[in-house]
mmCIF file with all atom_site columns, C-alpha atoms in Angstrom:
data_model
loop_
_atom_site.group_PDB
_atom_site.id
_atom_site.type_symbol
_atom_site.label_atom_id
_atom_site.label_alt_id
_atom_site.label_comp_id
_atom_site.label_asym_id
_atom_site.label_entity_id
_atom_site.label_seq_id
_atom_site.pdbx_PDB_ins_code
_atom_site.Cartn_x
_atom_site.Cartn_y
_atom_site.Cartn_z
_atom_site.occupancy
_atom_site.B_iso_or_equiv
_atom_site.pdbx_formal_charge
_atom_site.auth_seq_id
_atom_site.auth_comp_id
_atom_site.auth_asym_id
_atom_site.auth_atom_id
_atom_site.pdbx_PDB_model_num
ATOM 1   C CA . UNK A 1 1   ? -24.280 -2.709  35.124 1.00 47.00 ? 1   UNK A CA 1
ATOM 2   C CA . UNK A 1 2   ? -25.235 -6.212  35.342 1.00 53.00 ? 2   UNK A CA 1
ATOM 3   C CA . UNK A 1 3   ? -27.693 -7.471  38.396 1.00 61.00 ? 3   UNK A CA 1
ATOM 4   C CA . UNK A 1 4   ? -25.975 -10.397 40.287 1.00 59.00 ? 4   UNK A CA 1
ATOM 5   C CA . UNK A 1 5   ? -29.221 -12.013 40.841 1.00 58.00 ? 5   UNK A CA 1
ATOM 6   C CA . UNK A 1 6   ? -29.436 -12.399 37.050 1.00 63.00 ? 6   UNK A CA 1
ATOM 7   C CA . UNK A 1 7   ? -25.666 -12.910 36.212 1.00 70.00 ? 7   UNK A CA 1
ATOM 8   C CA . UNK A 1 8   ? -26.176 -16.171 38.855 1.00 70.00 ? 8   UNK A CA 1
ATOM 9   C CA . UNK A 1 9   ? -29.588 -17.400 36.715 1.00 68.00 ? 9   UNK A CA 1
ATOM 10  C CA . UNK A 1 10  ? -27.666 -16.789 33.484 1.00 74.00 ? 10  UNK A CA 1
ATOM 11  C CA . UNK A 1 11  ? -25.371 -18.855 34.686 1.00 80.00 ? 11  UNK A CA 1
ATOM 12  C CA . UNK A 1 12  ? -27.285 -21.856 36.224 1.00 82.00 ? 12  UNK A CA 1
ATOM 13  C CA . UNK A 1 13  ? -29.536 -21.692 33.161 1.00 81.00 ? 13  UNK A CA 1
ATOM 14  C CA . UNK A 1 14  ? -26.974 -22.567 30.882 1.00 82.00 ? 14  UNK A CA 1
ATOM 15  C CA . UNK A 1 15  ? -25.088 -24.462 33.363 1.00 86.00 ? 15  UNK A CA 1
ATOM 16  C CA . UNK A 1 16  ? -28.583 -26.699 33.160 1.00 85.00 ? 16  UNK A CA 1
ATOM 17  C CA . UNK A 1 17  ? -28.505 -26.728 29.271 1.00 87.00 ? 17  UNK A CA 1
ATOM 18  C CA . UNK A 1 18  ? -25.541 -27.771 29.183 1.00 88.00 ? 18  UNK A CA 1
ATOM 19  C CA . UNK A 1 19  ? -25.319 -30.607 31.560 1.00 90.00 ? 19  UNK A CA 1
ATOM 20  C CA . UNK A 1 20  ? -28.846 -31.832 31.769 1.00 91.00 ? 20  UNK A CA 1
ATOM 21  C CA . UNK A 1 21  ? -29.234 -34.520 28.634 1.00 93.00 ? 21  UNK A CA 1
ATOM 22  C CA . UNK A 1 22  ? -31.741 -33.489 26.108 1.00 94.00 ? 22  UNK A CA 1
ATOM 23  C CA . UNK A 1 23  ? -33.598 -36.201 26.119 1.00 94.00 ? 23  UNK A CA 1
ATOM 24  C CA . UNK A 1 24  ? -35.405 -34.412 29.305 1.00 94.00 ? 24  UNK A CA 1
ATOM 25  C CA . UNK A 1 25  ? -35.333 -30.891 27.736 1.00 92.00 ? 25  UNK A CA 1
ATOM 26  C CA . UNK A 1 26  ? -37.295 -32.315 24.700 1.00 94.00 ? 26  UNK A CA 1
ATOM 27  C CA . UNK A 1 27  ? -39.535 -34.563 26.607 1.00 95.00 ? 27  UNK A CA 1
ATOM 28  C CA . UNK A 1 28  ? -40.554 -31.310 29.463 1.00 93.00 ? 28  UNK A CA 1
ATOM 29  C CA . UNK A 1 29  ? -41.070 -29.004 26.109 1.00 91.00 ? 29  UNK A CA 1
ATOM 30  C CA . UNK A 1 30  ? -43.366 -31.493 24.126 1.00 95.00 ? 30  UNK A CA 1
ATOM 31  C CA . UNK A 1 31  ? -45.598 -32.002 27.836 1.00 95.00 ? 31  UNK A CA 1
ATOM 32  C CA . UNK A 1 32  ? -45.526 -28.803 27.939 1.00 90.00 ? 32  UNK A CA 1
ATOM 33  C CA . UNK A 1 33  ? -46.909 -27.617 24.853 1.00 91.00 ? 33  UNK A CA 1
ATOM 34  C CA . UNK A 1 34  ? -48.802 -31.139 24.307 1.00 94.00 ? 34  UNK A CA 1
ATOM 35  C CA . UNK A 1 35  ? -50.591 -29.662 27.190 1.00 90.00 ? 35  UNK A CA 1
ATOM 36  C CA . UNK A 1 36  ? -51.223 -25.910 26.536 1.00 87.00 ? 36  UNK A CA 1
ATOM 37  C CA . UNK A 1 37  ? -52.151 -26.809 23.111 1.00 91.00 ? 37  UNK A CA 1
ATOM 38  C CA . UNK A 1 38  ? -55.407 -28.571 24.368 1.00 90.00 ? 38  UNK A CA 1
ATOM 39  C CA . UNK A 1 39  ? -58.306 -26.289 23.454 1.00 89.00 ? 39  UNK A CA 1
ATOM 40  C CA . UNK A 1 40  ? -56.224 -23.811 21.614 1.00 90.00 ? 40  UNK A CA 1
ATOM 41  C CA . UNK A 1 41  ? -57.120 -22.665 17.600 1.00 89.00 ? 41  UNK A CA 1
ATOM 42  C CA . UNK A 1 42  ? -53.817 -22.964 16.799 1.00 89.00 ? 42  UNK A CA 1
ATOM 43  C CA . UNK A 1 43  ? -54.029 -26.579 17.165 1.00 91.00 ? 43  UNK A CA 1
ATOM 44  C CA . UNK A 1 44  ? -55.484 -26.832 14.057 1.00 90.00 ? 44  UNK A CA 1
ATOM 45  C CA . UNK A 1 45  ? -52.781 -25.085 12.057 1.00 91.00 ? 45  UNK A CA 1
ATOM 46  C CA . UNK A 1 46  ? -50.849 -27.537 13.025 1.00 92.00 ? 46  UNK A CA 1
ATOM 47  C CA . UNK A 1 47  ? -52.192 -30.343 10.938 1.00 93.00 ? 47  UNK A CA 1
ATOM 48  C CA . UNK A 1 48  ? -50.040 -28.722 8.161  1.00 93.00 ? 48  UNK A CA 1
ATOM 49  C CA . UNK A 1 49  ? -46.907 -29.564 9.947  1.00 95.00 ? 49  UNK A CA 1
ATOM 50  C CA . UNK A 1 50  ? -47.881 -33.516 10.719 1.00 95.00 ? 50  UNK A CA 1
ATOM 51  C CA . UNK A 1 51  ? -45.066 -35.232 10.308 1.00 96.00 ? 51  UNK A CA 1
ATOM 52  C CA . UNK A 1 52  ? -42.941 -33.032 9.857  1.00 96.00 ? 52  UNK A CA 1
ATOM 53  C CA . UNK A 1 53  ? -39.353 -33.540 12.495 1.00 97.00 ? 53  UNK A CA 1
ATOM 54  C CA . UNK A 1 54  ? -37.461 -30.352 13.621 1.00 96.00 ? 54  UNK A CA 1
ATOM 55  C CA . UNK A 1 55  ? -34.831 -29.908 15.179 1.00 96.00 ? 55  UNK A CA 1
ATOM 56  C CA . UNK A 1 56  ? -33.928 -27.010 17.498 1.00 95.00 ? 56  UNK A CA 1
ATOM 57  C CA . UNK A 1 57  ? -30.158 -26.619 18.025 1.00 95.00 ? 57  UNK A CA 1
ATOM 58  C CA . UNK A 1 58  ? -28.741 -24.147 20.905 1.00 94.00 ? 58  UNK A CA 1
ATOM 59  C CA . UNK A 1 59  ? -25.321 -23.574 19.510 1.00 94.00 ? 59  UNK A CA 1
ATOM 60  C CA . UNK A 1 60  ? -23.525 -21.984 22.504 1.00 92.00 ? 60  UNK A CA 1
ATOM 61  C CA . UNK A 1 61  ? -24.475 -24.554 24.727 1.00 92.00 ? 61  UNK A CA 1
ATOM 62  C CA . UNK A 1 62  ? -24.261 -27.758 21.999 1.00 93.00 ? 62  UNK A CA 1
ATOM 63  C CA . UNK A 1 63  ? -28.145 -28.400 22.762 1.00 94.00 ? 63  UNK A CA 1
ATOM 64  C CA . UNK A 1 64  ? -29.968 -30.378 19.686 1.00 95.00 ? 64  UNK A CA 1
ATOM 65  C CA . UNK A 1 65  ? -33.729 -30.844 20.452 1.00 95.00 ? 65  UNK A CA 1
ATOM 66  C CA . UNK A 1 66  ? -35.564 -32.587 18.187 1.00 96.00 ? 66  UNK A CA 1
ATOM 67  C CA . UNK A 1 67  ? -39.339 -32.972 17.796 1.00 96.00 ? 67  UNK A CA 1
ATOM 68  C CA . UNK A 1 68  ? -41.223 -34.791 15.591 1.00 97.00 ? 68  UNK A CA 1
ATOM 69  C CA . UNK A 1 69  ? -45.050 -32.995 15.142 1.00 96.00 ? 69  UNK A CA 1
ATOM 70  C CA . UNK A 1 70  ? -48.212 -35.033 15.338 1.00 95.00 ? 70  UNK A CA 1
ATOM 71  C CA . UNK A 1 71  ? -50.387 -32.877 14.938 1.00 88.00 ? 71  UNK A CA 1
ATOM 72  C CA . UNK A 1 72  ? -51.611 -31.146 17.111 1.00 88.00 ? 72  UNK A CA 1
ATOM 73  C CA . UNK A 1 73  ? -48.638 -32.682 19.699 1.00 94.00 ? 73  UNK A CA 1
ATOM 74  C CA . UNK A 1 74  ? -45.300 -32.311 19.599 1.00 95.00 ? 74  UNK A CA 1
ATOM 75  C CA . UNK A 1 75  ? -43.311 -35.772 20.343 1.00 96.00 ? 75  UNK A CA 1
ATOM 76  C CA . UNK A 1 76  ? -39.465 -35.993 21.005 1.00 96.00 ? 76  UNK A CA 1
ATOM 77  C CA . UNK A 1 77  ? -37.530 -37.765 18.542 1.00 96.00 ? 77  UNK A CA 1
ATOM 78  C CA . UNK A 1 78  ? -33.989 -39.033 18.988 1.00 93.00 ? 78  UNK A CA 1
ATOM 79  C CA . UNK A 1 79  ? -31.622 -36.291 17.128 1.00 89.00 ? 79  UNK A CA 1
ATOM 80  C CA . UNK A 1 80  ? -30.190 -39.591 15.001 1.00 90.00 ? 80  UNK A CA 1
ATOM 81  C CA . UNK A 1 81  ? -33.737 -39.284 13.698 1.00 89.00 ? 81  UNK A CA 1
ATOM 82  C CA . UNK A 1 82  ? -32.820 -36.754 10.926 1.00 91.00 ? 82  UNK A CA 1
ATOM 83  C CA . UNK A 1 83  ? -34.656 -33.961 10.409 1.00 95.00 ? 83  UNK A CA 1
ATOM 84  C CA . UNK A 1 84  ? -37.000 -31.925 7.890  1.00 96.00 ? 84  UNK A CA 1
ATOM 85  C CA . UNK A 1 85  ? -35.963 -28.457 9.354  1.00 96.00 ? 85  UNK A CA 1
ATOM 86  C CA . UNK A 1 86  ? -33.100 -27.063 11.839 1.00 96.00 ? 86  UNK A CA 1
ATOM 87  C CA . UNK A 1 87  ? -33.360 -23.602 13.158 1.00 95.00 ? 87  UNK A CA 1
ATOM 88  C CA . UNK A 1 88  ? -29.834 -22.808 14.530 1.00 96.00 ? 88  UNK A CA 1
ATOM 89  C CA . UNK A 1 89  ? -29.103 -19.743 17.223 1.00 94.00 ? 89  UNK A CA 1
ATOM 90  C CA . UNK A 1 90  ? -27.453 -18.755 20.333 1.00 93.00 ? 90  UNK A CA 1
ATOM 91  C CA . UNK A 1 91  ? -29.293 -19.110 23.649 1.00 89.00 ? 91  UNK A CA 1
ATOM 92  C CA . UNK A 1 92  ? -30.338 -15.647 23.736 1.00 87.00 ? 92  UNK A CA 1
ATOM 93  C CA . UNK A 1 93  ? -31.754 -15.022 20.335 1.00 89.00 ? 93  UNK A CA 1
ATOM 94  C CA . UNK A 1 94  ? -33.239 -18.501 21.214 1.00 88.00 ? 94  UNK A CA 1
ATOM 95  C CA . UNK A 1 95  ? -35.123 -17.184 23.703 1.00 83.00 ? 95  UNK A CA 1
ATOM 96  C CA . UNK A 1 96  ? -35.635 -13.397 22.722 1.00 83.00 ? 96  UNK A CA 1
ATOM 97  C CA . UNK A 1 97  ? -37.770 -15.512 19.819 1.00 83.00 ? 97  UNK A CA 1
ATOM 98  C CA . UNK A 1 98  ? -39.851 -17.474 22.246 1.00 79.00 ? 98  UNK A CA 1
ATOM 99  C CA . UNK A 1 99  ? -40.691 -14.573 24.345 1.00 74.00 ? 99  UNK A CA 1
ATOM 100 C CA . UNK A 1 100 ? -41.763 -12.867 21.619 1.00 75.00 ? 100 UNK A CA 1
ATOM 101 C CA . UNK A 1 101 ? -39.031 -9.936  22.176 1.00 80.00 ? 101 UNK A CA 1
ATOM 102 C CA . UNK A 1 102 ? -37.607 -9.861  18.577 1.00 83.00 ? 102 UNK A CA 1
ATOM 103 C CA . UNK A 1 103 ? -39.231 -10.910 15.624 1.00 83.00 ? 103 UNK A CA 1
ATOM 104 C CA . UNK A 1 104 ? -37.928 -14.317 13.477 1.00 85.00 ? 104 UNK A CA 1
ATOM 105 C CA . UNK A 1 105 ? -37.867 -11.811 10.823 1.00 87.00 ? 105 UNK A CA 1
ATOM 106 C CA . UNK A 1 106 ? -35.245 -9.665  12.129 1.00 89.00 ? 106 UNK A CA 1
ATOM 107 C CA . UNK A 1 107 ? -33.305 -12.463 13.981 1.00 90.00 ? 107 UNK A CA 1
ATOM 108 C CA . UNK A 1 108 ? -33.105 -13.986 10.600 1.00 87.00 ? 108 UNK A CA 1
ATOM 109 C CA . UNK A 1 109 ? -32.014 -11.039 8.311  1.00 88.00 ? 109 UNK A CA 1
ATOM 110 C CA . UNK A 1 110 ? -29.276 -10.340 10.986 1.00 91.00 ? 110 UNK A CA 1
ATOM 111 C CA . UNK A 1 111 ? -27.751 -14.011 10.768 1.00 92.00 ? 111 UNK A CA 1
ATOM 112 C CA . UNK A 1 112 ? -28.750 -14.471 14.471 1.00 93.00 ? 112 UNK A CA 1
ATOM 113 C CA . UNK A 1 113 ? -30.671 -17.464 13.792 1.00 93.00 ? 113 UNK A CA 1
ATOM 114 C CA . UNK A 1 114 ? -30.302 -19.744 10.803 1.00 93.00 ? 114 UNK A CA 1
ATOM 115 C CA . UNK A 1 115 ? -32.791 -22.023 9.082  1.00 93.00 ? 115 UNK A CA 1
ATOM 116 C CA . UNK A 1 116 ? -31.547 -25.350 7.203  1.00 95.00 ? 116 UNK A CA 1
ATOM 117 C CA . UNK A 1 117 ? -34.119 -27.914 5.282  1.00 95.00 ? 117 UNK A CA 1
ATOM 118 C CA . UNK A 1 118 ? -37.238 -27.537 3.816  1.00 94.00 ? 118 UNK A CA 1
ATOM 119 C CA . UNK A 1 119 ? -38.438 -23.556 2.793  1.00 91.00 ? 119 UNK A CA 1
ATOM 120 C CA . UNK A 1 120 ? -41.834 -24.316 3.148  1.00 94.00 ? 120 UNK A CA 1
ATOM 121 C CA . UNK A 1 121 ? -42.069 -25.970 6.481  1.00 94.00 ? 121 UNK A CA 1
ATOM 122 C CA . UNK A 1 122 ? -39.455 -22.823 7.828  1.00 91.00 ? 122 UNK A CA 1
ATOM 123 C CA . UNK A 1 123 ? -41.889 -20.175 6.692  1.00 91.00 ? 123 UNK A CA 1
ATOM 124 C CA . UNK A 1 124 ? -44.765 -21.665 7.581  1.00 93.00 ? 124 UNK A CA 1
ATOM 125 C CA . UNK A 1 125 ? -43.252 -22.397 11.373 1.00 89.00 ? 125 UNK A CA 1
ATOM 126 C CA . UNK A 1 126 ? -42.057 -18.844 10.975 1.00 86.00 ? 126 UNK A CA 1
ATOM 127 C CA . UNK A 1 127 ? -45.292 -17.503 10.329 1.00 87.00 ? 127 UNK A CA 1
ATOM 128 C CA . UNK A 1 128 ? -46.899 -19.900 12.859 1.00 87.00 ? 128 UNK A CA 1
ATOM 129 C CA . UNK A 1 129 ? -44.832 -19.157 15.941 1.00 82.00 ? 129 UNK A CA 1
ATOM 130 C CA . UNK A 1 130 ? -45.537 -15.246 14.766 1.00 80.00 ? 130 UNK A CA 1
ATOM 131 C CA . UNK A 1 131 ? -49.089 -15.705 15.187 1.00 82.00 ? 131 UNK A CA 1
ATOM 132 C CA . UNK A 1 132 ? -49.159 -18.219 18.060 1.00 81.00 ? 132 UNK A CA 1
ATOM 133 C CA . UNK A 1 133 ? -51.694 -16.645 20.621 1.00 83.00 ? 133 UNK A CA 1
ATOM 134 C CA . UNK A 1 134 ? -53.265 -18.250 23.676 1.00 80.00 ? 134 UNK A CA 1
ATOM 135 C CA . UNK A 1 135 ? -56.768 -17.915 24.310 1.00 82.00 ? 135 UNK A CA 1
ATOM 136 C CA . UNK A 1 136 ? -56.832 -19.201 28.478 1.00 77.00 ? 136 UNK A CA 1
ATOM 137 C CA . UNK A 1 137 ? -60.735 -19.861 28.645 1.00 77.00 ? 137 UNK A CA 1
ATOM 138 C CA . UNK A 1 138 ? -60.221 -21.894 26.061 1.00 81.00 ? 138 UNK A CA 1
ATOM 139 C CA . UNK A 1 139 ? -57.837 -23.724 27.675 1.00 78.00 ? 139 UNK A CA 1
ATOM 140 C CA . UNK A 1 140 ? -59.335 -23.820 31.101 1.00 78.00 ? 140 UNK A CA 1
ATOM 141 C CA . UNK A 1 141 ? -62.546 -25.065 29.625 1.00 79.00 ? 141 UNK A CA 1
ATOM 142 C CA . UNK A 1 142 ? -61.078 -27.726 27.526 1.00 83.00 ? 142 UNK A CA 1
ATOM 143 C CA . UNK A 1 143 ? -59.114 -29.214 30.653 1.00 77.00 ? 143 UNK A CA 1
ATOM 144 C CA . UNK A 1 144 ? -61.681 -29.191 33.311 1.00 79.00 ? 144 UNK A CA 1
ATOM 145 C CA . UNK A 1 145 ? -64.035 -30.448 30.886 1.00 76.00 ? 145 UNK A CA 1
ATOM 146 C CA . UNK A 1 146 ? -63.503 -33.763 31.270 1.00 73.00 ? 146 UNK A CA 1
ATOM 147 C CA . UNK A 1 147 ? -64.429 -33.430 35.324 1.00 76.00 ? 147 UNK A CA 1
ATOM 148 C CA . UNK A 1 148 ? -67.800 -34.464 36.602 1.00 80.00 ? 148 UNK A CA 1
ATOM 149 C CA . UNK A 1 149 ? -70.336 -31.414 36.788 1.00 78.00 ? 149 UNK A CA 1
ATOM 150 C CA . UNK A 1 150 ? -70.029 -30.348 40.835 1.00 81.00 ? 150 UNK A CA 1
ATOM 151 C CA . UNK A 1 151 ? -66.272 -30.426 40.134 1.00 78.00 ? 151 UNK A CA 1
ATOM 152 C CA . UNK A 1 152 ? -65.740 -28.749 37.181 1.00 76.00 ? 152 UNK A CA 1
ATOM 153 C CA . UNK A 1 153 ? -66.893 -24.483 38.176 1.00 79.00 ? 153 UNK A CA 1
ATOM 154 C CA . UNK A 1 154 ? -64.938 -24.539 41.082 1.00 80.00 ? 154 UNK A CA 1
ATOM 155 C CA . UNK A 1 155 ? -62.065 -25.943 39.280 1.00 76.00 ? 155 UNK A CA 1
ATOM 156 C CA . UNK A 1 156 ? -62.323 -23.445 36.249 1.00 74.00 ? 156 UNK A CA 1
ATOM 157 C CA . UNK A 1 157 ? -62.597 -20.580 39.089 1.00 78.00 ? 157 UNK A CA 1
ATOM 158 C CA . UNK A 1 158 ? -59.491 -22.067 40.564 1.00 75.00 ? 158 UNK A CA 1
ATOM 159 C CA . UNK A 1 159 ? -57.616 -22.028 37.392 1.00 72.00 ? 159 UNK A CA 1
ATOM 160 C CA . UNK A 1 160 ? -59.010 -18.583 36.309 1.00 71.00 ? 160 UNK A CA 1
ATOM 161 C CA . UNK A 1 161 ? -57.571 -17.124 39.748 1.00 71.00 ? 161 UNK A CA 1
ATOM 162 C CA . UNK A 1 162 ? -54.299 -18.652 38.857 1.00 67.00 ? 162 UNK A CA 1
ATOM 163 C CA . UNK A 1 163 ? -54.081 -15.871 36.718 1.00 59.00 ? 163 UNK A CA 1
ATOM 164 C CA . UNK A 1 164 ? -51.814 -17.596 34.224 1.00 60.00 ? 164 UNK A CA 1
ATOM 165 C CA . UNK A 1 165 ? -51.752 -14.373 31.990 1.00 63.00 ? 165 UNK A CA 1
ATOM 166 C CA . UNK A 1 166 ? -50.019 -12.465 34.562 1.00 62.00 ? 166 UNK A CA 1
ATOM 167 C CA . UNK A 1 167 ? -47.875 -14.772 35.931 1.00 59.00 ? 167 UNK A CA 1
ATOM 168 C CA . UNK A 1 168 ? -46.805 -15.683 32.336 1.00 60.00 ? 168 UNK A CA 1
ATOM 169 C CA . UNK A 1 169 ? -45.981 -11.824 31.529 1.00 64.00 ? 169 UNK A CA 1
ATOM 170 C CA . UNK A 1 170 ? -43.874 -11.427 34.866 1.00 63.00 ? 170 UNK A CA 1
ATOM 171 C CA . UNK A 1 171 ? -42.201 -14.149 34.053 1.00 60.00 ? 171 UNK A CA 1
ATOM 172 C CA . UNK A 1 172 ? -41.633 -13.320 30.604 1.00 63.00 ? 172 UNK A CA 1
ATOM 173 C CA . UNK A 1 173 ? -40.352 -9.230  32.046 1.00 69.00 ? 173 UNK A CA 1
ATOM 174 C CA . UNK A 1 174 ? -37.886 -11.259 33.998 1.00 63.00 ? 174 UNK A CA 1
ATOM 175 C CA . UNK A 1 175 ? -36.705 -13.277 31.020 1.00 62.00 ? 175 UNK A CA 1
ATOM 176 C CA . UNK A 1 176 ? -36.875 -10.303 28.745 1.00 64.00 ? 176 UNK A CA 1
ATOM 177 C CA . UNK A 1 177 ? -34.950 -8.323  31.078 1.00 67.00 ? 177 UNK A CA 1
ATOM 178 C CA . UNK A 1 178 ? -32.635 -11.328 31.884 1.00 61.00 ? 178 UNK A CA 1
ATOM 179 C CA . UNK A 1 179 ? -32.103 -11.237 28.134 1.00 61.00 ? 179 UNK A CA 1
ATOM 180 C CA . UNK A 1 180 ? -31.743 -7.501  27.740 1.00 61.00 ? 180 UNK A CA 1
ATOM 181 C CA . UNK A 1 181 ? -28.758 -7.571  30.201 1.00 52.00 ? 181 UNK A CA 1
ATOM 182 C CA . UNK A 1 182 ? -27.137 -10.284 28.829 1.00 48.00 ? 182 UNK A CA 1
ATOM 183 C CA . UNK A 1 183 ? -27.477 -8.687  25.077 1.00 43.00 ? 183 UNK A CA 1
ATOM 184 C CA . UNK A 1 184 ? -26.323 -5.324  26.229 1.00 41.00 ? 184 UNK A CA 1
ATOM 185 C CA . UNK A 1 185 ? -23.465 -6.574  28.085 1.00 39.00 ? 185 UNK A CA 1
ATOM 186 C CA . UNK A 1 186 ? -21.774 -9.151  25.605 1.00 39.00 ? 186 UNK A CA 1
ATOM 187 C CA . UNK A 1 187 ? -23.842 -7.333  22.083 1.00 37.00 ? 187 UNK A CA 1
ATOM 188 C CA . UNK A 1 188 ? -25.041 -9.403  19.708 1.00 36.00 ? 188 UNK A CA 1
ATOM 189 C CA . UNK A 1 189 ? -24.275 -12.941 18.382 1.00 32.00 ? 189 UNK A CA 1
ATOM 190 C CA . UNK A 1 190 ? -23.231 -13.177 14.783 1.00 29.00 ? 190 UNK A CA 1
ATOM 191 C CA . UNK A 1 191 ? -22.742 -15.752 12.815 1.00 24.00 ? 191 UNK A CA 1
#
């Protein structure tokens, strides 16, 4: 049986997809990941994707985010722009991806998500987003380094009690379980 509380977010959430112009969507997910990207290893790995535009289209909603990579920051691109490679799915295989609940592997071979453009840059995002781990110190350090001395412990002691891991991986049970209903309830998307 479906929880109201998340039938209501379901809604809302694609409610806001739908209605909110992309143009914001793209521009809070590149300052978003332009962001947690600073101090990161996989930063690096990026440098094989400069230049390269994607575009990310949510087909139940009619969402088309596009992002053109600079490595190591991602930089929203008008959807006119063309694109090097498309990855196509539903909202919830969409997500079920990001949080790291199903495999692109398996959301591919199951026609759940589609890939259209260049092979190489697909596998190698693929592979990328497969490996994509976030090392926190890392990031902590690399933000508050730019503080003067007195400022910069208390701030990293700040941002280390913000305990982003854990509120990342409630928020993540509450997507994944958001998801979970939704999947059970209307099975899964085929194309």
């Amino acid at each position: 049986m479906t929880n109201p509380s998340t039938a209501v977010l379901d809604r809302a959430f694609r409610l806001h997809l739908r209605w909110c112009p992309d143009r914001l969507h793209t521009g809070a997910v590149s300052r978003v990941w332009n962001h947690l990207s600073r101090g990161q290893p996989f930063a690096r790995r990026m440098r094989d994707l400069d230049g390269k535009r994607i575009a990310v289209e949510v087909t139940d909603t009619g969402n088309v985010w596009a992002f053109q990579v600079r490595a190591p920051r991602l930089s929203p691109i008008r959807r006119e722009a063309g694109w090097d490679l498309r990855v196509r799915g539903a909202t919830d295989d969409l997500l079920r991806l990001a949080l790291g609940l199903e495999d692109a592997d398996t959301l591919f071979f199951h026609r759940r998500l589609s890939m259209e453009g260049d092979t190489a840059t697909g596998v190698y995002l693929k592979n990328f987003l497969d490996a994509l781990e976030v090392d926190w110190e890392a990031h902590i350090r690399t933000v508050t380094g730019a503080l003067p001395g007195p400022l910069r412990q208390p701030a990293r002691g700040v941002a280390r009690r913000a305990l982003p891991e854990r509120r990342l991986a409630a928020l993540r049970e509450v997507l994944a379980a958001a998801v979970g209903e939704d999947m059970g309830r209307a099975g899964t998307a085929t194309w």
